[in-house]
Coordinates of C-alpha atoms in Angstrom, one line a residue:
M1 CA 5.8 -11.1 8.0
K2 CA 6.0 -7.4 8.7
V3 CA 3.7 -5.5 6.1
F4 CA 5.3 -3.5 3.8
V5 CA 3.9 0.2 3.9
I6 CA 4.7 2.0 0.6
A7 CA 4.2 6.0 1.0
E8 CA 3.4 7.3 -2.3
A9 CA 4.6 10.4 -3.1
G10 CA 3.1 10.2 -6.6
I11 CA 3.0 13.8 -8.4
N12 CA 2.5 15.3 -4.8
H13 CA 5.8 16.9 -5.0
N14 CA 3.9 19.7 -7.5
G15 CA 7.2 19.6 -9.9
S16 CA 9.3 20.3 -7.2
L17 CA 12.5 18.3 -6.4
E18 CA 13.0 20.1 -2.9
F19 CA 8.9 19.3 -1.8
A20 CA 9.8 15.7 -3.6
K21 CA 12.4 15.8 -0.7
K22 CA 10.4 17.5 1.8
L23 CA 8.4 14.1 1.2
V24 CA 10.8 11.9 1.8
D25 CA 11.5 12.9 5.3
A26 CA 7.9 13.2 5.9
A27 CA 7.8 9.2 4.7
K28 CA 10.7 8.8 6.5
D29 CA 9.8 10.3 9.9
A30 CA 6.4 8.5 9.5
G31 CA 8.2 5.1 9.4
A32 CA 7.2 4.0 5.7
D33 CA 9.4 1.1 4.2
C34 CA 9.2 3.0 0.8
I35 CA 8.6 6.5 -0.8
K36 CA 7.4 5.9 -4.6
F37 CA 6.9 8.0 -7.1
Q38 CA 5.7 8.1 -11.0
T39 CA 8.5 8.4 -13.6
F40 CA 6.8 9.7 -16.9
I41 CA 7.5 11.6 -20.3
S42 CA 4.4 13.6 -21.1
K43 CA 4.6 14.0 -24.6
N44 CA 5.1 9.9 -24.3
L45 CA 2.1 9.3 -22.2
V46 CA -0.7 11.3 -23.7
T47 CA -1.8 13.3 -26.7
K48 CA -1.7 17.7 -25.9
N49 CA -5.2 17.4 -26.1
A50 CA -5.8 15.0 -23.6
L51 CA -8.7 15.4 -20.7
K52 CA -8.5 15.1 -17.6
A53 CA -10.2 12.4 -15.3
E54 CA -13.1 14.0 -13.8
Y55 CA -12.0 13.5 -9.8
Q56 CA -8.8 15.8 -11.7
K57 CA -11.6 18.4 -13.2
Q58 CA -12.9 18.2 -10.0
Q59 CA -9.3 18.9 -7.8
T60 CA -7.7 21.2 -10.3
G61 CA -10.1 22.6 -12.7
A62 CA -11.7 21.6 -16.8
K63 CA -9.5 24.5 -18.4
E64 CA -5.4 22.9 -18.9
S65 CA -5.6 19.8 -20.6
Q66 CA -4.2 16.1 -19.7
Y67 CA -0.7 17.1 -21.1
D68 CA -0.7 20.0 -19.7
M69 CA -1.2 19.5 -16.0
L70 CA 1.4 15.9 -16.1
K71 CA 3.9 18.8 -17.8
K72 CA 3.4 21.0 -14.5
Y73 CA 4.7 18.1 -12.6
E74 CA 6.6 15.9 -14.6
L75 CA 10.3 15.5 -13.1
S76 CA 13.3 15.4 -15.1
F77 CA 15.7 12.5 -15.3
D78 CA 18.2 14.7 -14.0
E79 CA 16.1 15.5 -10.9
F80 CA 14.9 11.3 -10.2
V81 CA 18.5 10.8 -9.6
K82 CA 19.4 13.4 -7.6
L83 CA 16.0 12.0 -5.5
G84 CA 16.9 8.2 -5.5
R85 CA 20.5 9.8 -4.0
Y86 CA 18.6 11.4 -1.3
C87 CA 16.6 8.2 -0.7
Q88 CA 19.4 6.6 -0.6
D89 CA 21.2 9.2 1.9
K90 CA 18.0 8.7 4.7
N91 CA 18.1 5.7 4.5
I92 CA 14.2 4.5 3.1
E93 CA 13.5 2.7 -0.2
F94 CA 12.9 4.5 -3.5
L95 CA 10.3 3.5 -5.4
S96 CA 8.9 4.7 -8.6
T97 CA 6.1 3.6 -10.8
A98 CA 6.8 3.9 -15.1
F99 CA 4.6 4.8 -17.5
D100 CA 6.3 4.4 -20.7
F101 CA 9.2 2.3 -22.1
E102 CA 11.4 5.1 -21.6
S103 CA 11.1 5.5 -17.7
I104 CA 11.6 1.5 -17.7
E105 CA 14.7 1.9 -19.6
F106 CA 15.6 5.3 -17.4
L107 CA 14.4 3.3 -14.1
K108 CA 16.8 0.2 -14.6
S109 CA 20.1 2.1 -13.7
F110 CA 18.4 2.9 -9.9
D111 CA 18.5 -1.3 -9.6
M112 CA 15.3 -0.7 -7.1
K113 CA 14.0 -3.8 -5.0
R114 CA 11.1 -4.3 -6.8
W115 CA 8.7 -2.6 -9.8
K116 CA 5.4 -1.3 -9.6
I117 CA 2.5 -1.6 -12.1
P118 CA -0.2 0.6 -12.2
S119 CA -3.5 0.0 -12.2
G120 CA -4.1 1.6 -16.5
E121 CA -1.1 -0.8 -17.8
I122 CA -2.8 -4.6 -16.9
T123 CA -4.2 -5.0 -20.3
N124 CA -1.1 -3.7 -21.7
L125 CA 0.7 -6.6 -22.9
P126 CA 4.1 -5.5 -23.7
Y127 CA 4.8 -3.3 -21.3
L128 CA 3.9 -6.2 -18.8
I129 CA 5.7 -8.9 -20.5
K130 CA 9.0 -6.1 -20.2
I131 CA 8.7 -5.2 -16.9
A132 CA 8.4 -9.5 -15.5
K133 CA 11.9 -10.0 -17.7
L134 CA 14.2 -7.9 -15.7
N135 CA 13.1 -10.7 -12.9
K136 CA 12.0 -8.3 -9.9
P137 CA 9.7 -8.6 -7.5
V138 CA 6.3 -7.0 -9.0
I139 CA 3.2 -5.4 -7.0
L140 CA 0.9 -5.2 -9.4
S141 CA -2.2 -2.6 -9.1
T142 CA -5.6 -3.6 -10.0
G143 CA -8.1 -0.5 -9.6
M144 CA -10.8 -0.6 -12.8
S145 CA -9.9 -4.0 -13.7
T146 CA -12.4 -7.3 -13.7
M147 CA -11.1 -10.6 -12.0
D148 CA -10.3 -12.4 -15.8
E149 CA -8.2 -8.8 -16.6
I150 CA -6.0 -9.6 -13.2
K151 CA -5.3 -13.7 -14.0
N152 CA -4.4 -12.8 -17.4
A153 CA -2.0 -10.4 -15.9
V154 CA -1.0 -12.4 -13.7
S155 CA -0.3 -15.3 -15.7
V156 CA 1.6 -13.0 -18.1
L157 CA 4.2 -12.2 -15.6
K158 CA 4.5 -15.5 -14.5
E159 CA 5.2 -16.7 -18.2
N160 CA 7.7 -14.0 -18.7
S161 CA 9.6 -14.6 -15.6
A162 CA 8.2 -11.6 -13.4
G163 CA 10.1 -12.4 -9.5
E164 CA 7.2 -13.0 -6.1
I165 CA 4.0 -11.0 -7.0
T166 CA 1.9 -9.1 -4.8
V167 CA -1.5 -7.9 -6.4
L168 CA -3.6 -4.7 -4.9
H169 CA -6.8 -4.6 -4.2
C170 CA -7.6 -0.6 -5.8
T171 CA -10.4 1.6 -5.3
T172 CA -10.0 4.4 -8.2
E173 CA -11.5 6.8 -6.9
Y174 CA -9.9 9.6 -5.7
P175 CA -11.1 10.1 -2.5
A176 CA -13.0 6.3 -2.8
P177 CA -16.2 6.1 -0.4
F178 CA -16.1 3.6 1.8
S179 CA -19.3 1.9 0.1
D180 CA -17.4 0.8 -3.1
V181 CA -13.7 -0.6 -0.9
N182 CA -15.0 -4.0 -1.0
L183 CA -12.2 -5.4 0.7
R184 CA -13.2 -9.5 0.8
A185 CA -12.4 -8.8 -3.3
M186 CA -8.8 -8.5 -1.6
L187 CA -9.2 -12.0 0.2
S188 CA -11.3 -13.5 -3.6
I189 CA -7.7 -12.3 -5.0
K190 CA -5.9 -14.3 -3.1
E191 CA -7.9 -17.4 -3.3
G192 CA -8.3 -17.2 -7.1
L193 CA -4.8 -16.4 -7.8
G194 CA -2.9 -17.7 -4.9
V195 CA -0.2 -14.6 -4.9
K196 CA 0.1 -12.8 -2.2
V197 CA -2.2 -9.5 -2.1
G198 CA -2.0 -6.2 -0.7
Y199 CA -4.6 -2.9 -0.6
S200 CA -4.0 0.5 -2.5
D201 CA -5.7 2.9 -0.8
H202 CA -7.9 5.8 -1.8
T203 CA -9.9 6.5 0.7
K204 CA -9.9 9.3 3.1
G205 CA -8.6 8.4 6.7
I206 CA -7.0 5.2 7.6
E207 CA -9.5 2.9 8.6
A208 CA -9.3 0.9 5.5
A209 CA -5.7 0.0 5.3
I210 CA -5.4 -0.7 9.0
A211 CA -9.0 -3.3 7.9
A212 CA -6.5 -4.6 5.2
V213 CA -4.0 -5.1 7.2
A214 CA -6.2 -7.5 9.3
L215 CA -7.7 -9.3 6.9
G216 CA -3.8 -10.3 5.7
A217 CA -3.4 -7.8 3.3
S218 CA 1.3 -8.1 3.2
V219 CA 1.3 -4.0 1.2
I220 CA -0.3 -1.5 2.2
E221 CA 0.3 1.7 0.1
K222 CA -1.6 5.2 0.7
H223 CA -0.9 8.9 -0.7
L224 CA 1.3 11.1 1.3
T225 CA 1.2 14.8 1.1
L226 CA 2.2 17.6 2.7
D227 CA -1.0 19.5 2.4
K228 CA -4.1 18.5 1.6
N229 CA -4.4 22.6 0.9
M230 CA -2.2 22.1 -2.1
E231 CA -2.8 22.4 -5.4
G232 CA -3.3 19.5 -7.0
P233 CA -5.7 16.2 -8.7
D234 CA -4.5 13.6 -6.0
H235 CA -4.0 16.1 -2.6
K236 CA -7.3 15.7 -1.5
S237 CA -6.9 12.2 -1.3
S238 CA -3.6 12.1 0.3
L239 CA -2.1 11.9 4.1
E240 CA -0.3 14.4 6.0
P241 CA 3.0 14.0 8.2
S242 CA 1.9 13.1 10.9
E243 CA -1.5 10.9 9.8
M244 CA 0.8 8.9 7.5
K245 CA 2.7 8.5 11.1
A246 CA -0.3 7.3 12.8
M247 CA -1.7 4.7 10.1
V248 CA 1.8 3.0 10.3
E249 CA 2.1 2.9 13.7
S250 CA -1.4 1.7 13.9
I251 CA -0.3 -1.2 11.7
R252 CA 2.7 -2.3 13.7
N253 CA 0.2 -2.6 16.4
I254 CA -2.3 -4.6 14.1
E255 CA 0.4 -7.0 13.4
I256 CA 1.3 -7.3 16.8
A257 CA -1.9 -8.1 18.0
L258 CA -3.0 -10.6 15.3
G259 CA -0.3 -13.0 16.9
D260 CA 0.9 -16.8 15.7
G261 CA -2.9 -17.9 15.7
T262 CA -1.9 -20.5 18.5
K263 CA -4.8 -20.2 21.3
K264 CA -1.6 -20.5 24.5
L265 CA -1.6 -19.0 28.6
Q266 CA 0.6 -15.3 27.8
N267 CA 3.0 -15.4 29.9
R268 CA 1.2 -12.4 32.0
R269 CA -1.8 -14.7 32.8
K270 CA 0.2 -17.4 34.5
K271 CA 1.7 -14.8 36.6
T272 CA -2.4 -13.6 38.2
F273 CA -3.3 -17.1 36.8
A274 CA -4.6 -18.0 40.7
L275 CA -6.1 -14.4 41.3
P276 CA -9.6 -14.3 39.4
A277 CA -10.1 -18.2 39.6
K278 CA -12.3 -19.9 41.6
A279 CA -11.7 -21.8 44.6
L280 CA -14.2 -25.4 46.3
W281 CA -13.6 -25.9 50.0
P282 CA -15.0 -28.6 51.4
K283 CA -17.7 -28.4 54.3
D284 CA -16.1 -30.7 57.4
I285 CA -16.5 -34.5 56.6
S286 CA -16.1 -37.5 59.1
K287 CA -13.7 -40.3 58.5
R288 CA -15.3 -42.7 56.4
E289 CA -17.7 -40.7 55.4
K290 CA -19.1 -40.7 51.4
F291 CA -18.5 -37.9 49.6
S292 CA -21.3 -35.6 48.1
L293 CA -21.7 -32.3 46.4
K294 CA -23.7 -31.2 49.9
K295 CA -20.0 -31.9 51.8
I296 CA -18.6 -28.5 49.2

């Protein structure tokens, strides 16, 4: 099955619809299946005095509040309508994570093929129930979550008629060091919950995402930026367009290389089979002479 690749634009548009459209172009050119944004109303999401996360302070400074930062990167509903149409014109799937109930109601009008639940809402039962009752496939991120919390969230989604559930292993650090990635946890989730799994990658580079595909990830999510040096909390842990394209190409090559699991002689090998193979040739043997290995 083809791996579903999500180019996570998030808020890397920096509050600009034009930048958002350029990210759509970059995702399409890279071969991603989908581009994902984040839909929120800042006043519904955080208080005006809420502090930034440490990684956000490192990337954007500590002077402004979380609210002020988010407000700066917030796209209006009207802009999202235009963005959705632009994705349709470019023939790339539009997806956006809703971070509040008003945004969920708004995004319902887009008739998205699937819904993405962010790590921070995994214990928000009313949120999970509302998403589940939309009866669409759900992708669930699990950064900062315990296995019990993941199991409970999956149970809530199933009990409330969610479509197919895919759980993404995720390390909520930006960028995440390789020592904290623990890709085998993705396999533990698959075995423990009996669901499809994937990987939301916040490391620098593309190695971890490619390794996740080799381990069986069905979904890969990776941040995309136009320029890592742009102002904003997520640019440094994102891929630039050329890097995103290289990642997608590598994933497609790995899909081919994994094959179907059946050990068999390949067609090309059949054509050259006789060339490297050894042959046995007998020495002169008289009629009725008893054969032995010495005669080879």
